[in-house]
Amino acid sequence: MGKLEAAAALPLPLNPAVVRRDEANAFALPGGRIYVFQGLIDKAESADELAGVLAHEIGHVAHRDSNRSVLEGAGLSFLFGMLLGDFVGGGAVIFAAKAILQTSYSRDVEATADGYAVGLMRAVGGDARALGVILTRIAGTHPGPKLFLDHPDTPSRVIHINALAGSDPTRPLLSPAEWAALKSVCSTKPE
């Protein structure tokens, strides 16, 4: 994380944490907080794959996507509350309307974060294609209905990532022993 954070040169420190859940996911919140689910670490086969996902989340932090999302969600809730006469929250109607209205915008945000991740991985000399590799592995383990309608489909994302990644030579960000040690530390349950 240190190499990525240094290369990103953001005006705030990043605060990564592992969430003890089996889902293969990660997300960024305002203030530089990045949460990586244990399931994602378990599915990652290399440090570069995990770093690619972290770089993607750093892209969300750099572009303040979570701040924007919170503000837009509050604005939509207020708008639908006024229209429907419900200022408490609007429940499912607001959630559905928000999902519909933000789908294409969020796809652009995700594509931008993917592009940021590729640039950051290239800056640290890692394998920028590793993000596409882990996305493909994760998408292959979740058959059925598409859960993240606001994300571009995985094949499109991988094509975009690989096109941006180019063919620069890379070296693994961590040795196999360092990667094994990191996975071990991340999987250790707190007491």
Coordinates of N, CA, C and O in Angstrom, one line a residue:
M1 N 0.8 -1.2 0.0 CA 0.0 0.0 0.0 C 0.9 1.2 0.0 O 0.5 2.3 -0.6
G2 N 2.0 1.1 0.6 CA 2.9 2.3 0.7 C 3.4 2.8 -0.6 O 3.4 4.0 -0.9
K3 N 3.7 1.9 -1.6 CA 4.1 2.3 -2.9 C 3.0 3.0 -3.6 O 3.2 4.1 -4.3
L4 N 1.8 2.5 -3.5 CA 0.6 3.1 -4.2 C 0.3 4.4 -3.6 O 0.1 5.4 -4.3
E5 N 0.3 4.5 -2.3 CA 0.0 5.8 -1.6 C 1.0 6.9 -2.0 O 0.7 8.0 -2.3
A6 N 2.3 6.5 -2.0 CA 3.4 7.5 -2.4 C 3.2 7.9 -3.8 O 3.3 9.1 -4.1
A7 N 2.9 7.0 -4.7 CA 2.8 7.3 -6.2 C 1.5 8.2 -6.4 O 1.5 9.0 -7.3
A8 N 0.5 7.9 -5.6 CA -0.8 8.7 -5.8 C -0.6 10.1 -5.3 O -1.2 11.0 -5.9
A9 N 0.2 10.3 -4.3 CA 0.5 11.6 -3.8 C -0.8 12.4 -3.5 O -0.9 13.6 -3.9
L10 N -1.7 11.8 -2.8 CA -2.9 12.5 -2.4 C -2.7 13.4 -1.2 O -1.8 13.3 -0.4
P11 N -3.6 14.4 -1.1 CA -3.4 15.4 0.0 C -3.9 14.9 1.3 O -3.9 15.7 2.3
L12 N -4.3 13.7 1.4 CA -4.7 13.1 2.7 C -4.2 11.7 2.8 O -3.9 11.0 1.8
P13 N -4.0 11.2 4.0 CA -3.4 9.8 4.2 C -4.6 8.8 3.9 O -5.7 9.1 4.1
L14 N -4.1 7.7 3.4 CA -5.1 6.6 3.1 C -5.1 5.7 4.4 O -4.1 5.5 5.0
N15 N -6.3 5.2 4.7 CA -6.5 4.3 5.8 C -7.2 3.0 5.4 O -8.4 2.9 5.4
P16 N -6.3 2.1 5.0 CA -6.9 0.8 4.6 C -7.2 -0.1 5.8 O -6.5 0.0 6.8
A17 N -8.2 -0.9 5.6 CA -8.6 -1.9 6.7 C -9.2 -3.1 6.0 O -9.7 -3.1 4.9
V18 N -9.0 -4.3 6.7 CA -9.5 -5.5 6.2 C -10.9 -5.8 6.9 O -10.9 -5.6 8.2
V19 N -11.9 -6.1 6.2 CA -13.2 -6.4 6.7 C -13.3 -8.0 6.7 O -13.2 -8.6 5.7
R20 N -13.6 -8.6 7.8 CA -13.7 -10.0 8.0 C -15.0 -10.5 7.4 O -15.9 -10.9 8.1
R21 N -15.1 -10.5 6.1 CA -16.3 -11.0 5.4 C -15.8 -11.8 4.2 O -14.7 -11.6 3.6
D22 N -16.6 -12.8 3.8 CA -16.2 -13.7 2.7 C -16.4 -13.2 1.3 O -15.8 -13.7 0.4
E23 N -17.1 -12.1 1.2 CA -17.3 -11.5 -0.2 C -16.0 -11.0 -0.8 O -15.2 -10.5 0.0
A24 N -15.9 -11.1 -2.1 CA -14.7 -10.5 -2.8 C -15.1 -9.1 -3.2 O -15.6 -8.9 -4.2
N25 N -14.8 -8.2 -2.3 CA -15.2 -6.8 -2.5 C -14.2 -5.8 -1.9 O -13.5 -6.2 -1.0
A26 N -14.3 -4.6 -2.3 CA -13.6 -3.5 -1.6 C -14.3 -2.2 -1.9 O -15.0 -2.1 -2.9
F27 N -14.2 -1.2 -1.1 CA -14.8 0.0 -1.3 C -14.1 1.2 -0.6 O -13.3 0.9 0.3
A28 N -14.3 2.4 -1.1 CA -13.7 3.6 -0.5 C -14.7 4.5 0.1 O -15.8 4.6 -0.5
L29 N -14.4 5.1 1.2 CA -15.3 6.0 1.8 C -14.6 7.4 1.9 O -13.4 7.5 1.8
P30 N -15.4 8.4 2.2 CA -14.8 9.8 2.4 C -13.7 9.7 3.4 O -13.7 8.9 4.4
G31 N -12.7 10.6 3.2 CA -11.6 10.7 4.2 C -10.4 9.7 3.9 O -9.6 9.5 4.8
G32 N -10.4 9.0 2.8 CA -9.3 8.1 2.5 C -9.4 6.8 3.1 O -8.5 6.0 3.1
R33 N -10.6 6.4 3.6 CA -10.8 5.1 4.1 C -11.1 4.1 3.0 O -11.9 4.3 2.2
I34 N -10.3 3.0 3.0 CA -10.4 1.9 2.0 C -10.6 0.6 2.8 O -9.8 0.3 3.6
Y35 N -11.7 -0.1 2.5 CA -12.0 -1.3 3.1 C -11.9 -2.5 2.1 O -12.5 -2.4 1.0
V36 N -11.1 -3.5 2.4 CA -10.9 -4.6 1.6 C -11.5 -5.8 2.3 O -11.1 -6.1 3.5
F37 N -12.4 -6.6 1.7 CA -13.0 -7.7 2.3 C -12.1 -8.9 2.2 O -11.3 -9.1 1.3
Q38 N -12.1 -9.7 3.3 CA -11.2 -10.9 3.4 C -11.4 -11.8 2.1 O -10.4 -12.3 1.6
G39 N -12.6 -11.9 1.6 CA -12.8 -12.7 0.5 C -12.1 -12.3 -0.7 O -11.6 -13.1 -1.5
L40 N -11.8 -11.0 -0.9 CA -11.1 -10.5 -2.0 C -9.6 -10.9 -1.8 O -8.9 -11.3 -2.8
I41 N -9.1 -10.8 -0.6 CA -7.7 -11.2 -0.4 C -7.5 -12.7 -0.6 O -6.5 -13.1 -1.2
D42 N -8.5 -13.4 -0.2 CA -8.4 -14.9 -0.4 C -8.4 -15.3 -1.9 O -7.8 -16.2 -2.3
K43 N -9.2 -14.5 -2.7 CA -9.3 -14.8 -4.2 C -8.1 -14.3 -4.9 O -7.8 -14.7 -6.0
A44 N -7.4 -13.3 -4.4 CA -6.2 -12.7 -5.1 C -5.1 -13.7 -5.1 O -4.7 -14.3 -4.1
E45 N -4.5 -13.9 -6.3 CA -3.4 -14.9 -6.5 C -2.1 -14.2 -6.5 O -1.1 -14.9 -6.5
S46 N -2.1 -12.9 -6.5 CA -0.8 -12.2 -6.4 C -1.0 -10.8 -5.8 O -2.1 -10.3 -5.7
A47 N 0.1 -10.3 -5.3 CA 0.1 -8.9 -4.7 C -0.4 -7.9 -5.7 O -1.1 -7.0 -5.4
D48 N 0.0 -8.1 -7.0 CA -0.4 -7.2 -8.0 C -1.9 -7.1 -8.2 O -2.5 -6.1 -8.5
E49 N -2.6 -8.3 -8.1 CA -4.0 -8.3 -8.2 C -4.7 -7.5 -7.1 O -5.6 -6.7 -7.4
L50 N -4.2 -7.7 -5.9 CA -4.8 -7.0 -4.8 C -4.4 -5.5 -4.9 O -5.3 -4.6 -4.7
A51 N -3.2 -5.2 -5.3 CA -2.8 -3.8 -5.5 C -3.6 -3.1 -6.6 O -3.9 -1.9 -6.5
G52 N -4.0 -3.9 -7.7 CA -4.8 -3.3 -8.7 C -6.2 -2.9 -8.2 O -6.7 -1.8 -8.5
V53 N -6.7 -3.7 -7.3 CA -8.0 -3.3 -6.7 C -7.8 -2.1 -5.8 O -8.6 -1.2 -5.8
L54 N -6.8 -2.1 -5.0 CA -6.5 -1.0 -4.1 C -6.3 0.3 -4.9 O -6.8 1.3 -4.5
A55 N -5.6 0.2 -6.0 CA -5.4 1.3 -6.9 C -6.7 1.8 -7.4 O -6.9 3.1 -7.6
H56 N -7.6 0.9 -7.8 CA -8.9 1.3 -8.2 C -9.6 2.1 -7.1 O -10.2 3.2 -7.4
E57 N -9.6 1.6 -5.9 CA -10.2 2.3 -4.8 C -9.5 3.7 -4.5 O -10.2 4.6 -4.1
I58 N -8.2 3.7 -4.6 CA -7.5 5.0 -4.5 C -8.0 6.0 -5.5 O -8.1 7.2 -5.3
G59 N -8.3 5.5 -6.7 CA -8.9 6.3 -7.8 C -10.2 6.9 -7.3 O -10.5 8.1 -7.6
H60 N -11.0 6.2 -6.6 CA -12.3 6.7 -6.1 C -12.0 7.8 -5.1 O -12.7 8.8 -5.0
V61 N -11.0 7.6 -4.2 CA -10.6 8.6 -3.2 C -10.1 9.8 -3.9 O -10.5 11.0 -3.6
A62 N -9.2 9.7 -4.9 CA -8.6 10.8 -5.6 C -9.6 11.7 -6.3 O -9.5 12.9 -6.3
H63 N -10.7 11.0 -6.8 CA -11.7 11.7 -7.5 C -12.9 12.1 -6.6 O -13.9 12.6 -7.1
R64 N -12.8 11.8 -5.3 CA -13.8 12.1 -4.3 C -15.2 11.5 -4.7 O -16.2 12.1 -4.5
D65 N -15.1 10.3 -5.3 CA -16.4 9.7 -5.8 C -17.3 9.4 -4.6 O -18.5 9.6 -4.8
S66 N -16.8 9.0 -3.5 CA -17.7 8.6 -2.4 C -18.4 9.9 -1.8 O -19.5 9.9 -1.4
N67 N -17.6 11.0 -1.8 CA -18.2 12.3 -1.3 C -19.3 12.7 -2.2 O -20.4 13.1 -1.8
R68 N -19.1 12.6 -3.5 CA -20.1 13.0 -4.5 C -21.3 12.1 -4.4 O -22.4 12.5 -4.5
S69 N -21.1 10.8 -4.3 CA -22.2 9.8 -4.2 C -23.1 10.1 -3.0 O -24.3 10.1 -3.1
V70 N -22.5 10.4 -1.8 CA -23.2 10.8 -0.6 C -24.1 12.0 -0.8 O -25.3 12.1 -0.5
L71 N -23.5 13.1 -1.4 CA -24.2 14.3 -1.7 C -25.3 14.1 -2.7 O -26.4 14.6 -2.5
E72 N -25.0 13.3 -3.7 CA -26.0 13.1 -4.8 C -27.2 12.3 -4.2 O -28.4 12.5 -4.5
G73 N -26.8 11.3 -3.4 CA -27.9 10.5 -2.7 C -28.8 11.3 -1.9 O -30.0 11.2 -1.9
A74 N -28.2 12.2 -1.1 CA -29.0 13.1 -0.2 C -29.8 14.0 -1.1 O -31.0 14.2 -0.7
G75 N -29.3 14.5 -2.1 CA -30.1 15.4 -3.0 C -31.2 14.7 -3.7 O -32.3 15.2 -3.7
L76 N -31.0 13.4 -4.1 CA -32.1 12.7 -4.7 C -33.1 12.3 -3.7 O -34.3 12.4 -4.0
S77 N -32.7 12.0 -2.5 CA -33.7 11.7 -1.4 C -34.5 12.9 -1.2 O -35.8 12.8 -1.0
F78 N -33.9 14.1 -1.1 CA -34.7 15.3 -0.9 C -35.7 15.6 -2.0 O -36.8 15.9 -1.8
L79 N -35.2 15.4 -3.3 CA -36.0 15.7 -4.4 C -37.2 14.7 -4.5 O -38.4 15.2 -4.6
F80 N -37.0 13.4 -4.3 CA -38.1 12.5 -4.3 C -39.0 12.7 -3.1 O -40.2 12.5 -3.1
G81 N -38.4 13.1 -2.0 CA -39.2 13.3 -0.8 C -40.2 14.5 -1.0 O -41.3 14.5 -0.6
M82 N -39.7 15.5 -1.7 CA -40.6 16.7 -2.1 C -41.6 16.2 -3.0 O -42.8 16.6 -2.9
L83 N -41.3 15.5 -4.0 CA -42.2 15.0 -5.0 C -43.3 14.1 -4.4 O -44.5 14.1 -4.8
L84 N -42.9 13.2 -3.5 CA -43.8 12.2 -3.0 C -44.3 12.6 -1.6 O -45.1 11.9 -1.1
G85 N -43.9 13.7 -1.1 CA -44.4 14.2 0.2 C -43.9 13.4 1.4 O -44.5 13.3 2.4
D86 N -42.7 12.7 1.2 CA -42.1 11.9 2.2 C -40.7 12.4 2.5 O -39.8 12.2 1.7
F87 N -40.6 13.1 3.6 CA -39.3 13.7 3.9 C -38.4 12.8 4.8 O -37.4 13.2 5.3
V88 N -39.0 11.7 5.2 CA -38.3 10.8 6.1 C -37.2 10.0 5.3 O -36.2 9.6 5.9
G89 N -37.4 9.7 4.0 CA -36.4 8.9 3.3 C -36.9 8.4 2.0 O -36.1 8.1 1.1
G90 N -38.1 8.1 1.9 CA -38.7 7.6 0.7 C -38.5 6.1 0.4 O -39.0 5.6 -0.6
G91 N -37.7 5.4 1.2 CA -37.6 4.0 1.1 C -37.2 3.4 -0.3 O -36.3 3.9 -1.0
A92 N -37.9 2.4 -0.7 CA -37.6 1.7 -1.9 C -37.8 2.5 -3.2 O -37.0 2.4 -4.1
V93 N -38.7 3.5 -3.2 CA -38.9 4.3 -4.4 C -37.6 5.1 -4.7 O -37.1 5.2 -5.8
I94 N -37.1 5.7 -3.6 CA -35.9 6.6 -3.8 C -34.7 5.7 -4.2 O -33.9 6.0 -5.0
F95 N -34.6 4.5 -3.5 CA -33.5 3.6 -3.9 C -33.5 3.2 -5.3 O -32.5 3.3 -6.0
A96 N -34.7 2.8 -5.8 CA -34.9 2.4 -7.2 C -34.6 3.6 -8.1 O -33.9 3.4 -9.1
A97 N -35.1 4.8 -7.8 CA -34.9 5.9 -8.7 C -33.5 6.3 -8.7 O -32.9 6.6 -9.8
K98 N -32.8 6.2 -7.6 CA -31.4 6.6 -7.6 C -30.6 5.6 -8.4 O -29.7 6.0 -9.2
A99 N -30.9 4.3 -8.3 CA -30.2 3.3 -9.1 C -30.4 3.5 -10.6 O -29.4 3.4 -11.4
I100 N -31.6 3.8 -11.0 CA -31.9 4.1 -12.4 C -31.1 5.3 -12.9 O -30.5 5.3 -14.0
L101 N -31.2 6.4 -12.1 CA -30.7 7.7 -12.6 C -29.1 7.7 -12.6 O -28.5 8.4 -13.4
Q102 N -28.5 6.9 -11.7 CA -27.1 7.0 -11.6 C -26.4 5.8 -12.3 O -25.1 5.8 -12.3
T103 N -27.0 4.9 -12.9 CA -26.4 3.8 -13.6 C -25.3 4.2 -14.6 O -24.2 3.8 -14.5
S104 N -25.7 5.0 -15.5 CA -24.7 5.4 -16.6 C -23.6 6.3 -16.0 O -22.4 6.1 -16.3
Y105 N -23.9 7.2 -15.1 CA -22.9 8.0 -14.4 C -21.9 7.1 -13.7 O -20.7 7.3 -13.8
S106 N -22.4 6.2 -12.9 CA -21.6 5.3 -12.1 C -20.7 4.5 -13.0 O -19.5 4.2 -12.6
R107 N -21.2 4.1 -14.1 CA -20.3 3.3 -15.0 C -19.1 4.1 -15.5 O -18.0 3.6 -15.6
D108 N -19.4 5.4 -15.7 CA -18.3 6.3 -16.1 C -17.3 6.5 -14.9 O -16.1 6.5 -15.1
V109 N -17.8 6.6 -13.7 CA -17.0 6.7 -12.5 C -16.1 5.4 -12.4 O -14.9 5.5 -12.1
E110 N -16.7 4.3 -12.6 CA -16.0 3.0 -12.5 C -14.9 2.9 -13.5 O -13.8 2.5 -13.3
A111 N -15.2 3.3 -14.8 CA -14.2 3.3 -15.8 C -13.1 4.2 -15.5 O -11.9 3.9 -15.8
T112 N -13.4 5.4 -15.0 CA -12.4 6.4 -14.6 C -11.5 5.8 -13.5 O -10.2 6.0 -13.6
A113 N -12.1 5.1 -12.5 CA -11.3 4.5 -11.4 C -10.4 3.4 -12.0 O -9.3 3.2 -11.5
D114 N -10.9 2.6 -12.9 CA -10.1 1.6 -13.6 C -8.9 2.2 -14.3 O -7.8 1.7 -14.2
G115 N -9.1 3.3 -15.0 CA -8.0 4.0 -15.7 C -7.0 4.6 -14.7 O -5.8 4.5 -15.0
Y116 N -7.5 5.1 -13.6 CA -6.6 5.6 -12.6 C -5.7 4.5 -12.0 O -4.5 4.6 -11.8
A117 N -6.4 3.3 -11.8 CA -5.7 2.1 -11.3 C -4.6 1.7 -12.2 O -3.4 1.4 -11.8
V118 N -4.9 1.7 -13.5 CA -3.8 1.3 -14.5 C -2.7 2.2 -14.4 O -1.5 1.8 -14.4
G119 N -2.9 3.5 -14.4 CA -1.9 4.5 -14.4 C -1.0 4.4 -13.1 O 0.2 4.5 -13.1
L120 N -1.7 4.2 -12.0 CA -1.0 4.0 -10.7 C -0.1 2.8 -10.7 O 1.0 2.8 -10.2
M121 N -0.7 1.7 -11.2 CA 0.1 0.4 -11.2 C 1.3 0.6 -12.1 O 2.4 0.1 -11.8
R122 N 1.1 1.2 -13.2 CA 2.3 1.5 -14.1 C 3.3 2.4 -13.4 O 4.5 2.1 -13.6
A123 N 2.9 3.3 -12.7 CA 3.8 4.2 -12.0 C 4.7 3.5 -11.0 O 5.8 3.9 -10.8
V124 N 4.1 2.5 -10.3 CA 4.9 1.7 -9.3 C 5.6 0.5 -10.0 O 6.3 -0.2 -9.2
G125 N 5.4 0.3 -11.3 CA 6.1 -0.8 -11.9 C 5.4 -2.2 -11.8 O 5.9 -3.2 -12.1
G126 N 4.1 -2.1 -11.3 CA 3.4 -3.4 -11.1 C 2.7 -3.8 -12.4 O 2.7 -3.0 -13.4
D127 N 2.0 -4.9 -12.4 CA 1.3 -5.4 -13.5 C -0.1 -4.8 -13.6 O -1.0 -5.1 -12.9
A128 N -0.2 -3.8 -14.5 CA -1.5 -3.1 -14.6 C -2.6 -3.9 -15.1 O -3.8 -3.6 -14.9
R129 N -2.3 -5.1 -15.7 CA -3.3 -6.0 -16.2 C -3.9 -6.9 -15.1 O -4.9 -7.5 -15.3
A130 N -3.3 -6.9 -14.0 CA -3.7 -7.7 -12.9 C -5.1 -7.4 -12.4 O -5.8 -8.3 -11.9
L131 N -5.5 -6.1 -12.4 CA -6.8 -5.7 -12.1 C -7.9 -6.5 -12.9 O -8.8 -7.0 -12.4
G132 N -7.6 -6.5 -14.2 CA -8.5 -7.3 -15.1 C -8.6 -8.8 -14.8 O -9.6 -9.4 -14.9
V133 N -7.4 -9.3 -14.4 CA -7.3 -10.7 -14.1 C -8.2 -11.1 -12.9 O -9.0 -12.0 -12.9
I134 N -8.1 -10.3 -11.8 CA -8.9 -10.6 -10.6 C -10.4 -10.3 -10.8 O -11.2 -11.0 -10.3
L135 N -10.7 -9.2 -11.6 CA -12.1 -9.0 -11.9 C -12.7 -10.1 -12.7 O -13.9 -10.5 -12.4
T136 N -12.0 -10.7 -13.6 CA -12.5 -11.8 -14.3 C -12.7 -13.0 -13.4 O -13.7 -13.7 -13.5
R137 N -11.7 -13.3 -12.5 CA -11.9 -14.4 -11.6 C -13.1 -14.2 -10.7 O -13.8 -15.1 -10.4
I138 N -13.3 -13.0 -10.2 CA -14.4 -12.8 -9.3 C -15.7 -12.9 -10.0 O -16.7 -13.5 -9.5
A139 N -15.8 -12.3 -11.2 CA -17.1 -12.3 -11.9 C -17.4 -13.7 -12.3 O -18.6 -14.1 -12.3
G140 N -16.4 -14.6 -12.5 CA -16.7 -16.0 -12.8 C -17.2 -16.8 -11.6 O -17.8 -17.8 -11.8
T141 N -17.0 -16.3 -10.4 CA -17.5 -17.0 -9.2 C -18.9 -16.5 -8.8 O -19.4 -17.0 -7.8
H142 N -19.5 -15.6 -9.5 CA -20.8 -15.1 -9.1 C -21.8 -15.2 -10.3 O -22.1 -14.2 -10.9
P143 N -22.2 -16.4 -10.6 CA -23.2 -16.5 -11.7 C -24.5 -16.0 -11.3 O -24.8 -15.8 -10.1
G144 N -25.4 -15.7 -12.2 CA -26.7 -15.3 -11.9 C -26.9 -13.8 -12.2 O -26.2 -13.3 -13.0
P145 N -27.9 -13.2 -11.6 CA -28.3 -11.8 -12.0 C -27.1 -10.9 -11.6 O -26.4 -11.1 -10.7
K146 N -27.0 -9.8 -12.4 CA -26.0 -8.8 -12.2 C -26.3 -8.0 -11.0 O -27.3 -7.4 -10.9
L147 N -25.4 -8.0 -10.0 CA -25.7 -7.3 -8.7 C -25.3 -5.9 -8.8 O -25.9 -5.1 -8.1
F148 N -24.3 -5.6 -9.6 CA -23.8 -4.2 -9.6 C -24.1 -3.5 -10.9 O -23.3 -3.5 -11.8
L149 N -25.4 -3.1 -11.0 CA -25.8 -2.5 -12.3 C -25.1 -1.2 -12.6 O -25.0 -0.8 -13.8
D150 N -24.5 -0.6 -11.6 CA -23.8 0.7 -11.8 C -22.3 0.4 -12.3 O -21.7 1.4 -12.6
H151 N -21.9 -0.8 -12.3 CA -20.5 -1.1 -12.8 C -20.6 -1.6 -14.3 O -21.6 -2.3 -14.6
P152 N -19.6 -1.2 -15.1 CA -19.6 -1.8 -16.4 C -19.5 -3.3 -16.4 O -19.0 -3.8 -15.4
D153 N -19.9 -4.0 -17.4 CA -19.8 -5.4 -17.4 C -18.3 -5.8 -17.4 O -17.5 -5.1 -18.0
T154 N -17.9 -6.9 -16.8 CA -16.5 -7.3 -16.6 C -15.8 -7.4 -17.9 O -14.6 -6.9 -18.0
P155 N -16.3 -8.1 -19.0 CA -15.5 -8.1 -20.2 C -15.1 -6.8 -20.8 O -14.0 -6.5 -21.2
S156 N -16.0 -5.8 -20.7 CA -15.8 -4.5 -21.2 C -14.7 -3.8 -20.3 O -13.8 -3.1 -20.8
R157 N -14.8 -4.0 -19.0 CA -13.8 -3.4 -18.1 C -12.4 -4.0 -18.4 O -11.4 -3.2 -18.5
V158 N -12.3 -5.3 -18.6 CA -11.0 -5.9 -18.9 C -10.4 -5.5 -20.2 O -9.2 -5.2 -20.3
I159 N -11.2 -5.3 -21.2 CA -10.8 -4.8 -22.5 C -10.2 -3.4 -22.3 O -9.1 -3.1 -22.8
H160 N -10.9 -2.6 -21.6 CA -10.5 -1.2 -21.3 C -9.2 -1.2 -20.5 O -8.2 -0.4 -20.8
I161 N -9.1 -2.0 -19.5 CA -7.9 -2.1 -18.6 C -6.7 -2.5 -19.4 O -5.6 -1.9 -19.4
N162 N -6.9 -3.6 -20.2 CA -5.8 -4.1 -21.0 C -5.3 -3.1 -22.1 O -4.1 -3.0 -22.4
A163 N -6.2 -2.4 -22.7 CA -5.9 -1.4 -23.7 C -5.0 -0.3 -23.0 O -4.1 0.2 -23.6
L164 N -5.4 0.1 -21.8 CA -4.6 1.2 -21.1 C -3.3 0.7 -20.6 O -2.3 1.4 -20.5
A165 N -3.3 -0.6 -20.2 CA -2.1 -1.1 -19.6 C -0.9 -1.2 -20.5 O 0.3 -1.1 -20.0
G166 N -1.1 -1.4 -21.7 CA 0.0 -1.5 -22.7 C 0.8 -2.8 -22.4 O 0.3 -3.7 -21.8
S167 N 2.1 -2.8 -22.9 CA 2.9 -4.0 -22.7 C 4.2 -3.7 -22.1 O 5.2 -4.4 -22.4
D168 N 4.2 -2.7 -21.2 CA 5.5 -2.4 -20.5 C 5.9 -3.6 -19.7 O 5.0 -4.3 -19.1
P169 N 7.2 -3.8 -19.5 CA 7.6 -4.9 -18.7 C 7.3 -4.6 -17.2 O 7.3 -3.4 -16.8
T170 N 6.9 -5.6 -16.5 CA 6.6 -5.4 -15.1 C 7.4 -6.4 -14.2 O 8.0 -7.3 -14.7
R171 N 7.4 -6.1 -12.9 CA 7.9 -7.0 -12.0 C 6.9 -7.1 -10.8 O 6.2 -6.1 -10.5
P172 N 6.8 -8.3 -10.2 CA 5.9 -8.4 -9.1 C 6.2 -7.4 -8.0 O 7.3 -7.1 -7.7
L173 N 5.1 -6.8 -7.4 CA 5.3 -5.8 -6.4 C 5.8 -6.4 -5.1 O 6.5 -5.8 -4.3
L174 N 5.5 -7.7 -4.9 CA 6.0 -8.4 -3.7 C 6.6 -9.8 -4.2 O 6.1 -10.3 -5.1
S175 N 7.6 -10.2 -3.4 CA 8.1 -11.6 -3.7 C 7.1 -12.6 -3.3 O 6.2 -12.3 -2.5
P176 N 7.2 -13.8 -3.7 CA 6.2 -14.9 -3.2 C 6.2 -15.0 -1.7 O 5.1 -15.1 -1.1
A177 N 7.3 -14.9 -1.1 CA 7.4 -15.0 0.4 C 6.7 -13.8 1.0 O 5.9 -13.9 2.0
E178 N 6.9 -12.6 0.5 CA 6.3 -11.4 1.0 C 4.7 -11.4 0.8 O 4.0 -11.0 1.7
W179 N 4.3 -11.9 -0.3 CA 2.9 -12.0 -0.6 C 2.2 -13.0 0.3 O 1.2 -12.8 0.9
A180 N 2.9 -14.2 0.6 CA 2.4 -15.2 1.5 C 2.3 -14.6 2.9 O 1.3 -14.8 3.6
A181 N 3.3 -13.8 3.3 CA 3.2 -13.2 4.7 C 2.1 -12.2 4.8 O 1.4 -12.1 5.8
L182 N 1.9 -11.4 3.7 CA 0.8 -10.4 3.7 C -0.5 -11.1 3.9 O -1.4 -10.7 4.7
K183 N -0.7 -12.1 3.1 CA -2.0 -12.9 3.1 C -2.2 -13.5 4.5 O -3.3 -13.5 5.0
S184 N -1.2 -14.0 5.1 CA -1.3 -14.5 6.4 C -1.7 -13.5 7.5 O -2.5 -13.7 8.3
V185 N -1.0 -12.3 7.4 CA -1.3 -11.2 8.3 C -2.8 -10.8 8.2 O -3.5 -10.6 9.1
C186 N -3.2 -10.7 6.9 CA -4.5 -10.2 6.6 C -5.6 -11.2 7.0 O -6.8 -10.8 7.3
S187 N -5.3 -12.5 7.1 CA -6.3 -13.5 7.4 C -6.3 -13.8 8.9 O -7.2 -14.5 9.3
T188 N -5.4 -13.2 9.6 CA -5.4 -13.5 11.1 C -6.5 -12.8 11.7 O -6.7 -11.6 11.5
K189 N -7.3 -13.5 12.5 CA -8.5 -12.9 13.2 C -8.0 -12.1 14.4 O -7.2 -12.6 15.1
P190 N -8.6 -10.9 14.6 CA -8.2 -10.2 15.7 C -8.7 -10.8 17.0 O -9.7 -11.5 17.0
E191 N -8.0 -10.6 18.1 CA -8.4 -11.3 19.4 C -9.2 -10.3 20.2 O -9.2 -9.2 20.2

